[in-house]
Coordinates of N, CA and C in Angstrom, one line a residue:
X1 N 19.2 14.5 10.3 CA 19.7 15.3 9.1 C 21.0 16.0 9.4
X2 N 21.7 15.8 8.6 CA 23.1 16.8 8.5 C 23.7 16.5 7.5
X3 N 24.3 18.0 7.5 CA 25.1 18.5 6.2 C 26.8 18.5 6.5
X4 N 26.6 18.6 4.6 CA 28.2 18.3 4.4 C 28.8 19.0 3.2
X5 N 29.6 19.4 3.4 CA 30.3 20.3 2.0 C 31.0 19.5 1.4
X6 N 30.7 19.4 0.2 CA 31.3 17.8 -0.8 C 31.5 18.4 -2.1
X7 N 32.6 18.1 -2.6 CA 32.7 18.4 -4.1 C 32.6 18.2 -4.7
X8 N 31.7 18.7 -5.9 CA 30.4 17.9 -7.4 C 31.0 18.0 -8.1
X9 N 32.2 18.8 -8.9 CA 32.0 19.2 -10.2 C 33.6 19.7 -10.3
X10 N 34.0 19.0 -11.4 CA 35.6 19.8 -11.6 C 35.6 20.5 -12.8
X11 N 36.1 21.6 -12.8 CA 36.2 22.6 -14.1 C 37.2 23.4 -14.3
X12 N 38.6 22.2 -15.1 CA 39.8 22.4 -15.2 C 40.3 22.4 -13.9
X13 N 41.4 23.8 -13.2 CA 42.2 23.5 -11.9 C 41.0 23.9 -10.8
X14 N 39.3 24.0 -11.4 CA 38.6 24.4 -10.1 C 37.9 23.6 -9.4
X15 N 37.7 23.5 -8.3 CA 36.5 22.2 -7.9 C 35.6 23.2 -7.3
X16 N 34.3 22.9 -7.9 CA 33.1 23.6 -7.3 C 32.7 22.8 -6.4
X17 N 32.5 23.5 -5.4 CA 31.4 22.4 -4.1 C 30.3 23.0 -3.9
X18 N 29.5 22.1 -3.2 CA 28.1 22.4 -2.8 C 27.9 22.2 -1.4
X19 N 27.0 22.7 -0.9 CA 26.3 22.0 0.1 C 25.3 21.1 0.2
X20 N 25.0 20.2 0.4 CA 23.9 19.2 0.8 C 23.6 18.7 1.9
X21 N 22.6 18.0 2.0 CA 21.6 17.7 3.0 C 21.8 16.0 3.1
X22 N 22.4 15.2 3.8 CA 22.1 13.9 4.2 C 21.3 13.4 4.1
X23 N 19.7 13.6 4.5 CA 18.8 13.0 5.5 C 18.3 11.5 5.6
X24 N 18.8 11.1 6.3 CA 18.7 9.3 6.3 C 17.5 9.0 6.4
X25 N 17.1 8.1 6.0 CA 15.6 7.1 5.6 C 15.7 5.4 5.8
X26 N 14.7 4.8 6.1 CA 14.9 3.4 6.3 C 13.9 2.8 5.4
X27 N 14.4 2.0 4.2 CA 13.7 1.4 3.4 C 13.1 0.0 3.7
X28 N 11.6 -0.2 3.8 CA 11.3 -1.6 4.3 C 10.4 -1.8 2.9
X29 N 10.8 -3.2 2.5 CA 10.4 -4.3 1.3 C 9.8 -5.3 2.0
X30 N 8.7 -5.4 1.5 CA 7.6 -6.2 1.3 C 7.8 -7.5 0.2
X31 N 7.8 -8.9 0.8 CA 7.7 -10.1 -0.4 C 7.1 -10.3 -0.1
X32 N 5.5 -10.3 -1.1 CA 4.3 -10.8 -0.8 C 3.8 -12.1 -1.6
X33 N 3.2 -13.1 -0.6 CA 2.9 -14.4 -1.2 C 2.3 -14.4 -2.5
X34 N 2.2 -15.9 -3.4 CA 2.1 -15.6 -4.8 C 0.4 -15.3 -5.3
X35 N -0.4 -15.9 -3.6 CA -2.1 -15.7 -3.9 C -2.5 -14.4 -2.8
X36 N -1.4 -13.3 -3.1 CA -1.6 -12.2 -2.1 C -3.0 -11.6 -2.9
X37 N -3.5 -11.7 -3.6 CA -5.0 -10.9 -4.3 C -6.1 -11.8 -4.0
X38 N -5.7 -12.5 -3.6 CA -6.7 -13.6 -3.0 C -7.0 -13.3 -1.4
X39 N -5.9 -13.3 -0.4 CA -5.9 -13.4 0.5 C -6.0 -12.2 1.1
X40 N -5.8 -11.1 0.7 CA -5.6 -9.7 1.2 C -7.0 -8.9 1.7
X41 N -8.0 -9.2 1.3 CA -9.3 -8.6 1.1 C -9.6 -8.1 3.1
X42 N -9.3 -9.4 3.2 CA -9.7 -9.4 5.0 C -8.8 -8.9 5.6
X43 N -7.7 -8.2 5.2 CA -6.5 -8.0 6.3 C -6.0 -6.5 5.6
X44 N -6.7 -6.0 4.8 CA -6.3 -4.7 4.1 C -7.0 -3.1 4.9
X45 N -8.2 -3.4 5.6 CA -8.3 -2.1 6.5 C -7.3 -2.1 7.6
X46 N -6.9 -3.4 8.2 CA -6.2 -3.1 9.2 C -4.7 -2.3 8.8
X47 N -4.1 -3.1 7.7 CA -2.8 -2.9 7.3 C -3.3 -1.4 6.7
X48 N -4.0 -1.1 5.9 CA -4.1 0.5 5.5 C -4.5 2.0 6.8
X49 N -4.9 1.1 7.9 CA -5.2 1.9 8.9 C -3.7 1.8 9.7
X50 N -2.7 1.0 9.6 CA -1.9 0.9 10.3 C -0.5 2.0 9.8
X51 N -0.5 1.7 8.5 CA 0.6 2.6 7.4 C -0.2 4.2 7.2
X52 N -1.7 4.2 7.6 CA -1.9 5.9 7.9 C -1.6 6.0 8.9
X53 N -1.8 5.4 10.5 CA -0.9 6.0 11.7 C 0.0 6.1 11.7
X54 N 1.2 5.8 10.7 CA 2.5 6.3 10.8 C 2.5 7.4 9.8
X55 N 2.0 7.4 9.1 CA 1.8 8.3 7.9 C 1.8 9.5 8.7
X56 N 0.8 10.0 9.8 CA 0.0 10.5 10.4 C 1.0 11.4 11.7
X57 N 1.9 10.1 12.1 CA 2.6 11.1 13.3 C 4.0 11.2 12.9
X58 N 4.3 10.9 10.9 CA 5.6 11.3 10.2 C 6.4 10.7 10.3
X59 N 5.9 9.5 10.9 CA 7.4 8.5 10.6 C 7.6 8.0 9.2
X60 N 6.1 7.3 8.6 CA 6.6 7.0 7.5 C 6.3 8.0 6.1
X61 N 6.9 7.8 5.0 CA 6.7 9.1 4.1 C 6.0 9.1 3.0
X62 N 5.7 7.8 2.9 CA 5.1 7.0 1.8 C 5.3 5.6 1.3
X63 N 4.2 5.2 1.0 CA 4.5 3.6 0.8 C 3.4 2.9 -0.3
X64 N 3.8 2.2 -1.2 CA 2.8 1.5 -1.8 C 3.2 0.2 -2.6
X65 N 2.3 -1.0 -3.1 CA 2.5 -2.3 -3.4 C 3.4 -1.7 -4.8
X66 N 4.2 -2.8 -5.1 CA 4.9 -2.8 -6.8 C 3.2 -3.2 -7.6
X67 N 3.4 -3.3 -9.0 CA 2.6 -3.7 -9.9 C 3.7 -4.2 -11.5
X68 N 3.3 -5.8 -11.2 CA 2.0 -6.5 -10.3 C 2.8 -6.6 -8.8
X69 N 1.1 -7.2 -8.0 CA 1.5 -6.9 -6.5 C 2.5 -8.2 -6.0
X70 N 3.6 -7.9 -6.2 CA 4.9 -8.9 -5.8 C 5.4 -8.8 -4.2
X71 N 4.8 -7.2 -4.0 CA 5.3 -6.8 -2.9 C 5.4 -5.5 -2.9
X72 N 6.2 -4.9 -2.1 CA 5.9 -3.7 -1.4 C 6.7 -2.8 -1.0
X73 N 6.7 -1.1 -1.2 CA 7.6 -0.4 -0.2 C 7.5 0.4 0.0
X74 N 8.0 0.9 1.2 CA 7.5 1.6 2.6 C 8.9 2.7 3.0
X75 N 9.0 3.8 2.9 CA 9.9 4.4 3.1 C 9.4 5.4 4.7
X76 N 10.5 4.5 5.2 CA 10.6 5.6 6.8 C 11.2 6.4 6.9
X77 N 11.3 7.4 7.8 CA 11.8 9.0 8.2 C 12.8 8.9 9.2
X78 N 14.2 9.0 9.2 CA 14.9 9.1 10.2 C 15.8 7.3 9.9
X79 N 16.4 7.1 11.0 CA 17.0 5.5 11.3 C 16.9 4.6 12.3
X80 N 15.2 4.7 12.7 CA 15.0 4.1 14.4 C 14.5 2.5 13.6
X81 N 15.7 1.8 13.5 CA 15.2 0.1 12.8 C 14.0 -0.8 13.4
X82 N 14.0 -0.1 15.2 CA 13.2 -0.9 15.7 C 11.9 -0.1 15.6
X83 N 11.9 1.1 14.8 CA 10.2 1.5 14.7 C 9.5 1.2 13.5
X84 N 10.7 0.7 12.4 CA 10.1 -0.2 11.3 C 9.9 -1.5 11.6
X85 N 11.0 -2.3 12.4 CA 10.3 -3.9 13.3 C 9.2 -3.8 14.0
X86 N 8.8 -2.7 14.6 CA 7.3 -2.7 15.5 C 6.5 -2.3 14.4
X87 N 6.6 -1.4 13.0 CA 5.4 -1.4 12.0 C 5.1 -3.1 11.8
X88 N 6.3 -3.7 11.3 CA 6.1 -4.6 10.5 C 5.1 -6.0 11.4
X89 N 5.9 -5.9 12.9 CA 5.5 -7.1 13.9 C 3.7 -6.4 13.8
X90 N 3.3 -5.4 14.1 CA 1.9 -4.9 14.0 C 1.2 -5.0 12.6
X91 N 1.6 -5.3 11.4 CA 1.1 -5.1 10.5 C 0.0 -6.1 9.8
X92 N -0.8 -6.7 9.8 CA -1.8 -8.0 9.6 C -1.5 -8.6 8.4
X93 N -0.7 -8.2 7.3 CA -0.4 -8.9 6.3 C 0.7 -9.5 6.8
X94 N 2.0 -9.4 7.8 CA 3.1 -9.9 8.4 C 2.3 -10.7 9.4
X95 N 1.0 -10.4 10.0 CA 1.0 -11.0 11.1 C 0.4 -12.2 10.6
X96 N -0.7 -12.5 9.3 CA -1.7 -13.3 8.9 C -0.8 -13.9 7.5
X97 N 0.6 -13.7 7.6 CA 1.9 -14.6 6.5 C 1.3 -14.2 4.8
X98 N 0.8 -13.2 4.9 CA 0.8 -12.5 3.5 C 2.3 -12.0 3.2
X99 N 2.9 -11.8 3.9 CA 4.3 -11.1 3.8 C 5.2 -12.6 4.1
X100 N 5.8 -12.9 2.6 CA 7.1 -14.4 2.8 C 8.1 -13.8 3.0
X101 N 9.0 -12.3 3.5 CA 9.8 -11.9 3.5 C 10.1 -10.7 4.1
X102 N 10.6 -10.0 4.5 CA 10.8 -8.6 4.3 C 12.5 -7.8 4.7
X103 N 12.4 -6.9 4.3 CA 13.9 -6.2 4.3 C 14.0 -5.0 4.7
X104 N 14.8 -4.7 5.4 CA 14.9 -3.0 6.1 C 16.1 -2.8 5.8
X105 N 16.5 -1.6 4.9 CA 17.7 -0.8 4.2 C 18.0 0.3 4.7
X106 N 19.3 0.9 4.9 CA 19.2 2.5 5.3 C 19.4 2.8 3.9
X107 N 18.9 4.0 3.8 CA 18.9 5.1 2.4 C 19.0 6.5 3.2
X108 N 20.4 7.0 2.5 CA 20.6 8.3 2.5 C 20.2 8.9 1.5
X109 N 19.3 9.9 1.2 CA 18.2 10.7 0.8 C 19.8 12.1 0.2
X110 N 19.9 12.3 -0.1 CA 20.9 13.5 -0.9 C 20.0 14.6 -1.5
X111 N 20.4 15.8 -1.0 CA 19.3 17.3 -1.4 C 20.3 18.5 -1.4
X112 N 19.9 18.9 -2.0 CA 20.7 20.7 -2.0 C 20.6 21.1 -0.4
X113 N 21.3 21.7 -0.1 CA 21.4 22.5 1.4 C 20.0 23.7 1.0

């Protein structure tokens, strides 16, 4: 996390600025196969017990399937790429090819100071 003083707003010769908050996040996307409702039944405690251990020691912030279930997304805490590659390499829907894809984004998160 870090901050930056950046200018929002012009009002005639004034420029108001603000302070805000950076805090970086790493977005991971889920493409799930087209008979993922089919296939998911057997591999969903592991994948739901896996996304609450991260849940759990705050790496990730929240996550859930689109509707309909197309796929998926998973927002991480911070920018460690390789602790979203070890969710994903551990995950039983990636490991048992329920997952035809996936994508890891940085997202800068923008907040009031």
């Amino acid at each position: 996390v870090y901050k930056r003083q950046v200018s929002t707003q012009s009002t005639g010769n004034k420029k108001m600025a603000a302070n805000i908050v950076l805090a970086p996040h790493l977005l991971l996307t889920y493409d799930y196969v087209s008979n993922i409702l089919e296939l998911r039944d057997a591999h969903r405690p592991g994948h739901l017990s896996l996304a609450k251990e991260y849940l759990d020691k705050g790496s990730l912030l929240m996550a859930g399937a689109f509707n309909p279930p197309t796929g998926a997304l998973f927002i991480f805490v911070g920018n460690d790429k390789q602790l979203v590659e070890e969710f994903v390499k551990k995950d039983p829907y990636y490991l048992n090819h329920l997952v035809s894809a996936y994508h890891i984004k940085d997202w800068n998160v923008v907040k009031p100071a």
